[in-house]
Amino acid sequence: MDLGFLLHALIPSLNSVYVLVVFFGYLAIAGSILPGKVVPGVTLQDGSRLCYRCNGLLSLLLLVALLGVGAKMDLLSPTVISESGFELLSTTFILSVLVTLVLYAAGCNSQNQGSSLKPHVTGNLIHDWWFGIQLNPQFVGIDLKFFFVRAGMMGWLFINLSVLAKSIQDANLSCSMILYQLFCALYILDYFFYEEYMTSTWDIIAERLGFMLVFGDLVWIPFTFSIQGWWLLGNKVELTTAAVVANCLVFLIGYLVFRGANKQKHVFKKNPKAVIWGKPPRVIGGKLLASGYWGIARHCNYLGDLLLALSFSLPCGISSPVPYFYPIYLLILLMWRERRDEARCAEKYKEVWAEYRRLVPWRILPYFY
């Protein structure tokens, strides 16, 4: 790609601003008024609990329907995202920087001492801006951390759908594109079907909201997780029947491990006595689950996530490393995160964690790591 063309394509436009304003405006309104299960979050240090309205699936399906009607009536182009992807990327990046600067300023000026809004200021501007100051900052009653995760996952799907529309428009639809689109759509729809499980993840309960999470949610997830689709637009890949079957198996196994492990953890946190795989759960020190997937590896959900990421890239074949950016990046990220998790758990649970490590020696992949 010509460097001059790339730099020009990255210049934000009013159209890209308009797309983002409409998108975020819709999510804010739909998330606030559409019906959905209200799920209490984990108990914070001060004893308080936030509540989350889990109506992401309904919000997503309604938006897809509205966009479909709009495209049918020629009110919008279904390829608008795929034709202005770089503009949206740069505009979203600038938005992420501006939002996190506002969050930093608001956090520094906060006098609230509750767990959600208490400022955690180290004095290092870069550190505080990157990792954030407040745990759960809000805007007009909207939990921003939960909102940004939802926006990123939906953004990923809409980028994919626009790429799919472009592929159909160019008469370039292939089995590889169909597989990629199918796997990603199933994964994203599943995420929103089980959206309440997100309320018990480490990002929601422990990470403060700074540039790391905002950029990760709004820019990194939608624009890098969709690289395979962009790549398939310009590269034709012919898959054998065996390759299709193998790809489907990788996705299925990854999904079973990922969803199964996360479901067991979420159910255990809600009801520590709930049976797992037909048996009472084994609990270490009354705190740590050592049954089911969590008796196989201490971070087995990461294994499922990695297999899913691999399944998104396998439809692209092996002629280029570009489509494998996501699983490679995710492998590095999860190994780094796993080390952080281990250190935090060792400090928090002390001898209980040591006992859990003795009982479950494998970190992610049994017998290998």
XYZ file of C-alpha atoms in Angstrom:
369
model
C 0.000 0.000 0.000
C 1.265 3.437 -0.949
C 2.395 5.350 2.142
C 0.893 8.610 0.918
C -2.463 6.937 0.330
C -2.328 5.357 3.787
C -1.562 8.649 5.524
C -4.344 10.375 3.621
C -6.776 7.565 4.441
C -5.994 7.947 8.141
C -7.149 11.585 8.223
C -10.377 11.745 10.258
C -13.455 12.964 8.427
C -16.804 14.416 9.432
C -18.409 11.249 8.102
C -16.409 9.070 10.488
C -17.291 11.390 13.379
C -20.945 11.147 12.401
C -20.792 7.326 12.321
C -19.269 7.183 15.801
C -21.673 9.742 17.276
C -24.684 7.828 15.953
C -23.242 4.499 17.116
C -22.395 5.620 20.653
C -25.598 7.621 20.927
C -27.652 4.581 20.002
C -25.797 2.374 22.496
C -26.284 4.893 25.302
C -30.015 5.237 24.654
C -30.700 1.556 23.938
C -28.640 0.402 26.907
C -30.618 2.686 29.201
C -34.180 2.034 28.039
C -34.357 -1.462 26.522
C -35.452 -4.250 28.881
C -32.820 -6.627 30.165
C -31.785 -8.708 33.141
C -30.364 -6.540 35.920
C -27.315 -8.330 37.317
C -25.565 -7.281 40.552
C -21.805 -7.090 40.250
C -19.309 -8.408 42.763
C -19.166 -6.867 46.226
C -16.591 -4.081 46.283
C -14.234 -3.282 49.150
C -16.641 -0.791 50.701
C -19.484 -3.335 50.590
C -21.273 -1.698 47.667
C -22.384 -3.514 44.508
C -23.010 -2.031 41.093
C -25.880 -3.303 38.992
C -25.635 -3.938 35.249
C -28.525 -4.005 32.786
C -27.592 -6.866 30.469
C -29.569 -5.983 27.370
C -26.649 -6.105 24.944
C -28.102 -8.880 22.803
C -31.387 -7.045 22.314
C -29.527 -3.797 21.603
C -27.367 -5.564 19.024
C -30.209 -7.337 17.222
C -32.307 -4.170 17.124
C -29.410 -2.192 15.658
C -28.760 -4.874 13.021
C -32.459 -4.732 12.082
C -32.455 -0.927 11.897
C -29.322 -0.896 9.744
C -30.801 -3.586 7.519
C -33.937 -1.529 6.974
C -31.838 1.571 6.372
C -29.753 -0.241 3.748
C -32.893 -1.642 2.100
C -34.330 1.869 1.825
C -31.012 3.248 0.492
C -30.652 5.493 3.530
C -27.152 4.157 4.185
C -24.565 1.991 2.510
C -23.754 -1.381 4.108
C -20.161 -0.958 2.900
C -19.629 2.439 4.550
C -17.341 0.996 7.237
C -15.280 -1.191 4.905
C -14.775 1.764 2.557
C -13.663 4.174 5.303
C -12.014 1.834 7.786
C -8.816 3.851 8.207
C -10.753 7.073 8.836
C -12.816 5.341 11.520
C -9.659 3.860 13.027
C -7.919 7.224 13.424
C -11.108 8.953 14.617
C -11.736 6.257 17.223
C -8.120 6.469 18.380
C -8.373 10.240 18.846
C -11.650 9.738 20.715
C -9.971 7.214 23.028
C -7.204 9.676 23.877
C -9.666 12.494 24.551
C -11.940 10.299 26.673
C -9.061 9.069 28.822
C -7.758 12.598 29.355
C -11.224 13.581 30.597
C -11.309 10.477 32.814
C -7.899 11.385 34.225
C -8.964 14.964 35.004
C -12.279 13.852 36.502
C -10.546 11.211 38.607
C -7.997 13.667 39.962
C -10.791 16.036 40.994
C -13.015 13.363 42.516
C -13.713 13.642 46.236
C -15.723 10.410 46.331
C -14.158 7.797 48.623
C -16.363 4.883 47.530
C -14.652 1.922 45.882
C -16.003 2.772 42.415
C -15.015 6.446 42.248
C -12.188 6.776 44.751
C -9.146 8.225 42.923
C -5.977 6.110 42.925
C -3.261 8.603 42.049
C 0.393 7.518 42.035
C 1.751 10.877 40.917
C 3.115 9.390 37.695
C 0.974 11.026 35.003
C 1.685 8.423 32.307
C 1.011 5.517 34.677
C -2.224 7.034 36.002
C -3.450 7.919 32.509
C -2.584 4.494 31.115
C -4.045 2.340 33.903
C -6.710 4.773 35.024
C -7.573 6.374 38.343
C -11.140 5.255 39.083
C -12.540 1.742 39.067
C -16.027 2.368 37.676
C -16.443 5.965 36.460
C -19.906 6.861 35.198
C -21.430 9.401 32.843
C -25.132 10.330 33.147
C -25.688 7.069 34.996
C -23.880 4.899 32.422
C -21.078 2.648 33.682
C -18.388 3.587 31.167
C -16.294 0.448 31.532
C -19.229 -1.840 30.756
C -20.345 0.534 27.974
C -16.969 0.551 26.201
C -16.634 -3.240 26.254
C -20.090 -3.515 24.691
C -19.198 -0.918 22.045
C -15.996 -2.731 21.120
C -17.634 -6.129 20.692
C -20.481 -4.677 18.634
C -18.029 -2.627 16.595
C -16.134 -5.796 15.715
C -19.320 -7.392 14.389
C -20.350 -4.352 12.339
C -16.899 -4.066 10.768
C -17.181 -7.738 9.802
C -20.680 -7.299 8.386
C -19.527 -4.331 6.293
C -16.555 -6.349 5.019
C -18.968 -9.170 4.151
C -21.203 -6.723 2.260
C -18.155 -5.445 0.365
C -17.162 -9.002 -0.499
C -20.643 -9.724 -1.863
C -20.700 -6.423 -3.748
C -17.361 -7.256 -5.408
C -18.522 -10.824 -6.206
C -15.635 -12.074 -4.092
C -17.488 -14.164 -1.492
C -15.575 -17.354 -0.649
C -15.902 -20.312 1.692
C -13.050 -18.815 3.733
C -14.937 -15.550 4.201
C -18.119 -17.406 5.139
C -16.279 -19.505 7.755
C -14.559 -16.483 9.254
C -17.788 -14.490 9.388
C -19.730 -17.414 10.861
C -17.221 -18.128 13.635
C -16.912 -14.464 14.645
C -20.663 -13.889 14.560
C -21.324 -16.947 16.732
C -18.639 -15.860 19.188
C -19.978 -12.289 19.449
C -23.617 -13.369 19.718
C -22.614 -15.856 22.405
C -20.795 -13.084 24.265
C -23.949 -10.999 24.412
C -26.172 -13.976 25.213
C -23.995 -14.567 28.291
C -23.230 -10.882 28.844
C -23.869 -11.152 32.568
C -20.755 -13.330 32.863
C -18.717 -10.251 31.953
C -19.641 -8.725 35.303
C -17.412 -11.220 37.120
C -14.332 -10.866 34.890
C -11.074 -9.347 36.090
C -11.390 -6.285 33.829
C -14.726 -5.319 35.346
C -14.031 -6.112 38.990
C -10.375 -5.083 39.361
C -8.943 -2.989 36.499
C -9.331 0.775 36.672
C -10.578 2.545 33.564
C -7.714 4.245 31.764
C -6.238 4.359 28.283
C -5.296 0.676 28.390
C -8.918 -0.480 28.663
C -10.544 2.298 26.611
C -8.113 1.884 23.706
C -8.370 -1.885 24.002
C -12.164 -1.826 23.881
C -12.788 0.872 21.274
C -9.791 0.498 18.952
C -7.919 -2.735 19.497
C -10.824 -5.182 19.642
C -12.845 -4.033 16.617
C -10.008 -2.968 14.304
C -7.408 -5.690 14.925
C -9.681 -8.645 15.597
C -11.187 -8.045 12.133
C -7.852 -8.148 10.258
C -8.685 -11.579 8.825
C -11.796 -10.213 7.103
C -9.918 -7.279 5.603
C -7.197 -9.657 4.410
C -9.693 -12.001 2.770
C -11.126 -9.087 0.775
C -7.893 -8.940 -1.209
C -6.777 -12.560 -1.065
C -8.622 -15.581 -2.413
C -8.144 -18.765 -0.369
C -9.356 -22.181 -1.493
C -9.976 -24.598 1.395
C -10.172 -28.369 1.116
C -13.000 -30.246 2.776
C -10.541 -31.606 5.339
C -9.374 -28.068 6.149
C -12.962 -26.882 6.640
C -13.745 -29.805 8.961
C -10.538 -29.268 10.954
C -11.261 -25.547 11.250
C -14.768 -26.256 12.557
C -13.376 -28.700 15.125
C -10.880 -26.135 16.415
C -13.702 -23.607 16.808
C -16.004 -26.125 18.519
C -13.366 -27.330 20.992
C -12.297 -23.763 21.718
C -15.877 -22.701 22.299
C -16.639 -25.623 24.633
C -13.562 -24.925 26.764
C -13.957 -21.137 26.765
C -17.677 -21.010 27.467
C -17.648 -24.008 29.796
C -14.837 -22.646 31.962
C -16.307 -19.147 32.206
C -19.760 -20.521 32.988
C -18.405 -22.740 35.772
C -16.561 -19.799 37.324
C -19.585 -17.518 37.131
C -21.966 -20.134 38.575
C -19.493 -20.927 41.366
C -19.294 -17.262 42.370
C -23.084 -17.092 42.520
C -23.545 -20.472 44.226
C -20.400 -22.155 45.616
C -22.319 -25.406 46.180
C -23.622 -25.857 42.624
C -22.616 -29.219 41.128
C -19.982 -29.310 38.391
C -19.925 -32.175 35.898
C -22.414 -34.002 38.103
C -20.356 -33.783 41.291
C -20.105 -31.370 44.235
C -17.354 -28.825 43.553
C -13.930 -29.210 45.087
C -13.009 -25.943 46.762
C -9.573 -25.027 48.137
C -9.641 -23.034 51.335
C -13.304 -22.280 50.826
C -12.367 -19.820 48.064
C -10.823 -21.391 44.962
C -12.657 -23.729 42.600
C -10.631 -26.837 41.695
C -13.310 -28.805 39.847
C -14.319 -29.088 36.213
C -12.152 -27.103 33.850
C -10.598 -25.315 36.818
C -9.249 -28.630 38.078
C -7.447 -29.170 34.768
C -5.594 -25.863 34.457
C -5.543 -22.691 36.527
C -6.367 -20.506 33.515
C -8.073 -22.982 31.218
C -10.427 -20.295 29.888
C -7.380 -18.752 28.197
C -6.842 -22.000 26.289
C -10.382 -21.811 24.928
C -9.869 -18.173 23.956
C -6.653 -19.048 22.089
C -8.292 -21.888 20.170
C -11.150 -19.584 19.163
C -8.693 -16.926 17.999
C -6.877 -19.567 15.948
C -10.145 -20.710 14.373
C -10.783 -17.139 13.172
C -7.450 -17.158 11.306
C -7.340 -20.691 9.901
C -9.827 -19.869 7.078
C -7.111 -17.578 5.673
C -4.735 -20.488 5.002
C -1.021 -20.359 5.737
C 0.329 -18.242 2.881
C 0.764 -15.144 5.061
C 1.384 -14.395 8.742
C -0.814 -11.263 8.584
C -4.147 -13.020 9.357
C -2.505 -14.679 12.358
C -1.786 -11.383 14.073
C -4.745 -11.795 16.430
C -3.942 -15.286 17.820
C -0.230 -14.403 18.093
C -1.010 -11.179 19.915
C -3.547 -12.938 22.125
C -1.013 -15.627 23.058
C 1.454 -12.959 24.200
C -1.249 -10.977 26.007
C -2.721 -13.955 27.856
C 0.670 -15.258 28.942
C 1.460 -11.784 30.306
C -1.967 -11.532 31.924
C -1.636 -15.024 33.372
C 1.603 -13.961 35.079
C -0.134 -10.882 36.490
C -3.056 -13.025 37.663
C -0.695 -15.469 39.359
C 1.123 -12.695 41.221
C -2.106 -11.065 42.385
C -3.666 -14.342 43.460
C -0.517 -15.353 45.334
C -0.638 -12.069 47.246
C -4.386 -12.235 47.858
C -4.846 -15.918 48.762
C -1.337 -16.730 50.078
C -1.179 -20.352 51.327
C -4.552 -21.165 49.740
C -3.113 -20.265 46.335
C -0.019 -22.342 47.023
C -2.265 -25.327 47.765
C -4.235 -24.712 44.570
C -1.021 -24.595 42.537
C 0.072 -27.886 44.054
C -3.245 -29.507 43.235
C -3.522 -27.959 39.729
C 0.068 -27.579 38.446
C -0.744 -26.547 34.871
C -1.200 -22.878 34.020
C -3.039 -22.940 30.659
C -2.343 -26.083 28.622
C -2.150 -29.367 30.599
C 1.171 -31.213 30.307
C 2.748 -28.390 28.301
C 2.409 -25.106 30.186
